[in-house]
Structures are given as C-alpha cells and as structure tokens.
Amino acid sequence: MTTTFTARRLDRGEALFWFLDRFSPMNFAVVAEGSGRLDEQALQEALAAAQRRHPLLTVAIEADAEHRLHFVPRPGQVMPSPRVAAAHWRSELAERIVEPFVLGEAPLVRACHVADDDRWAIALIFHHSVGDARSGFAVLSEVLQGAAGVAIDDTPLPAQPPMSAVYPPEFSGDAGRQMAGQIKAMRRAAAERTGLPTPQAGHRLSDRLHPRMITLQFSVDEAEGLVRNARAAQATVNGVIGAAQLIALRELFADDEERVLGLTCAADLRPYLAEPIGAETPGFYVTLVTSIQRVGTGAALWPLAQRLTVAIRQQLAGGPGHLFYDFMPPVDQIPANAEGIASFNELMLRGVQTSLLSNAGRLPALPELPGLTVEARSFALSPTTTQPVFTAVTTHAGGMTVNINYNAAQLSDDDARAVAASMQRLLREAAA
C-alpha cells in the first residue's frame, strides 16, 4: 500500500524556499553516523518504504500555465542512495547539499551513504519546501530502523495541511495584515535607533559555490552544563549559541568599534499553530526570526544570550514569526519563470545581512538497532549568497553536534575556522 497525495498550490512559505533555491541553494541534510556493518540493500529497501509511507516523498514541484508553483504526485520515482567516499564524506555532503532540484524532479529528497568496514553514515537531503529538520529526522529514524532490520509501522500517513492554513485567526486574513503593518512600523523605528547590520568583515559576494562544513562536537557533560548554565542565566541554549556566533563574527573585524550584527534563527512554528501538527511526516512548518544587536569588543556572552532569548521568544509568541512571509512581496504570486526569478534575486540582494542559526534541539531516542550503533545525528544547510555562515545544532543521546556551513568563495577557510574556534571556546567556557 502506498500513500497518496492530491496536487495543490505551494503556500507562501513553501514558495519562498523554492525561489530561495534559485537564488542560493537552501536544501538541508539530516545525517546519522556510527559504527557497525551497514547492509546497503536493506538501506535501499528502507528508503523505498519511507516513500510509500510519507506523502511528500512522492511529489515534484511543477509550474502551471501561469507560472504558479504546485506540488504534484509523482509516485514510482525511486530514491537511490549512492555510496560516497569515506575519507572526505563531509566535504562531499556539503557539495551535494547545494545541488538544486529542478522543476519536475521527483522525489524532492535525495540520499547518500558511507559504508567503510565498520564505519558508516547516512544522509537525507531535502528540498526545504517539503520538510524541516524535525520531520526530516523522523524519516531518518525510520530509515535507520529499516537498515537495521527492525520492523516499523508501514501504514501510509495522510498529507498535512500547508502551514498558513493552520495559523491562529489573529495572524490570518485582515487581522494578520493589520498586525503585519504595525510590526513593520515598529521595525522601522527600531532600525532607526539601532542602525542596520554592518556588512560582515571578510565576507564578499560571489556567484561561485565552494561549500564547506566545519563540525564541532560537545560531550554529554558539556551539553548538560550548557543547558544548566543557560537556565540559571534565564537564557536558552539557542540564545547562548547565537551569542557565541555573533561574538565570533564580531572578532573578524579586528578593531575596537562596536558593530551592529544580525542573527536570523530558523524556528519550528508547530507549537504556535491553531491545531496540533505532528513532525512524524515531512512538512514545512518553519519560520525565520531576526534579532539585530550591537556587539562591541569584549562583549559579554550571557547578557547578549539573554537579549537574543527574549527577542526570539517575543517574535514567536507575538506574531512576527507567523507574519514573516508577509513582510516581503507575496512570493507565491511571483511567476516561476526567468523574469520572476531575476526579480526575486534582486530583492534578496537588497536585504540586510545576517548570519543564520537553526537548533533542532534534543532528538527523540532511537530504538535498539541490531548491528548498528548511532554515535551522532546532525543536520546542515548552506548560507545564502548574502550570509556568512549557517550554523545547525542537534543534540543526540545527550551530546551536541554543531555544523557550521559556509561558502569558501565568500568567506575564507581561515576566517571560517577562526569563527568556529571562537564559538567552540565560548561555548565550552559557558558550559564549564
């Protein structure tokens, strides 16, 4: 039995990420790595089972006669899992993440894996319009169980509604448009007080893509210390990591001036919708919230973490998170053709510069997997053309993995390593 999907129009958030993919690839990958003997045939069968179970793993995105984007069912398109070289698999994964999905391509998720004696890794790369980190990890969990020969529930799941269809009434329709206007006015006033973000030192625009990924690992004790100390300081772990990121980027200026820097956080909107939406099947339920902060030489980590924590919480609870997709021209109305893409790209180049952070949080525990030991789960995205880094954070079995992705054609390897080293130092100090 196979899940079915009824064709529908992409909503504004889903369409935004299709256009973003034309500007600078915004696919994301969920990854598991560990030890044991990986059965490659069992892996391929598990991927096929996932496609039969999850509606959005059997669709393509196509444009209609008016160049509007639609999800359309394309059952029967197999998701292969090519084997990649073990020696440099992180570098190869960074390259594969930025390979765009073309119109009509199905499925909108790709797989790849490493199998090297008793070491292995599995990655699923999603077009962002069909999934987010939480739902991507749900699929990866099923794939891991299938690869280990564990029986899973194979009942096909129903398609979930688009995110905008389950907004609370105060953020929808006329009420939402009125609130969006008020928030825009407040943001203009705040920008006049704070100033716009300073262009990042060491970052330059480039049409070339040389994706790179730096991985930081934090032990169970370090991750628990970070949670404990953040709670004591009335901050979140996400706020602490964001503060470390801004301070590390500020250090690249190598001077004593205070800088205005922006941090954009990807956030799960499921807890803030009008009806419960689970993460057991792929779907796009993410928003972006931005905080503009002044960061000076020797900026203290904890006060900055507190300010970021408050700013993010307020935006998620108070409307800016829901209305993010209304703060720009309606992307779902832009024609998906060469002219529309060019117009969108010009719009993106005029935006303020921020760095990005996404924290998937603590992942649910996996069942026992005979013959396989999962040592880490993580995810990764590449920054857009205008952004210096994209940091993706995951906590698995108590340990925390931080993937820092960057484009070496825009931010040098030396600068990226300096940012990663500063973040690692600051977070270990914060955990101590």
CSV table of C-alpha atoms in Angstrom, one decimal, residues 90-99 209-212:
chain,number,residue,atom,x,y,z
A,90,ARG,CA,31.6,15.7,5.0
A,91,SER,CA,33.1,17.7,2.1
A,92,GLU,CA,31.2,15.7,-0.4
A,93,LEU,CA,28.0,16.1,1.6
A,94,ALA,CA,28.5,19.9,1.6
A,95,GLU,CA,28.7,19.8,-2.1
A,96,ARG,CA,25.6,17.6,-2.5
A,97,ILE,CA,23.5,19.8,-0.3
A,98,VAL,CA,23.8,22.7,-2.8
A,99,GLU,CA,22.8,20.7,-5.8
A,209,LEU,CA,29.8,27.9,-4.8
A,210,HIS,CA,32.6,26.3,-2.8
A,211,PRO,CA,30.6,24.8,0.1
A,212,ARG,CA,32.4,23.8,3.2
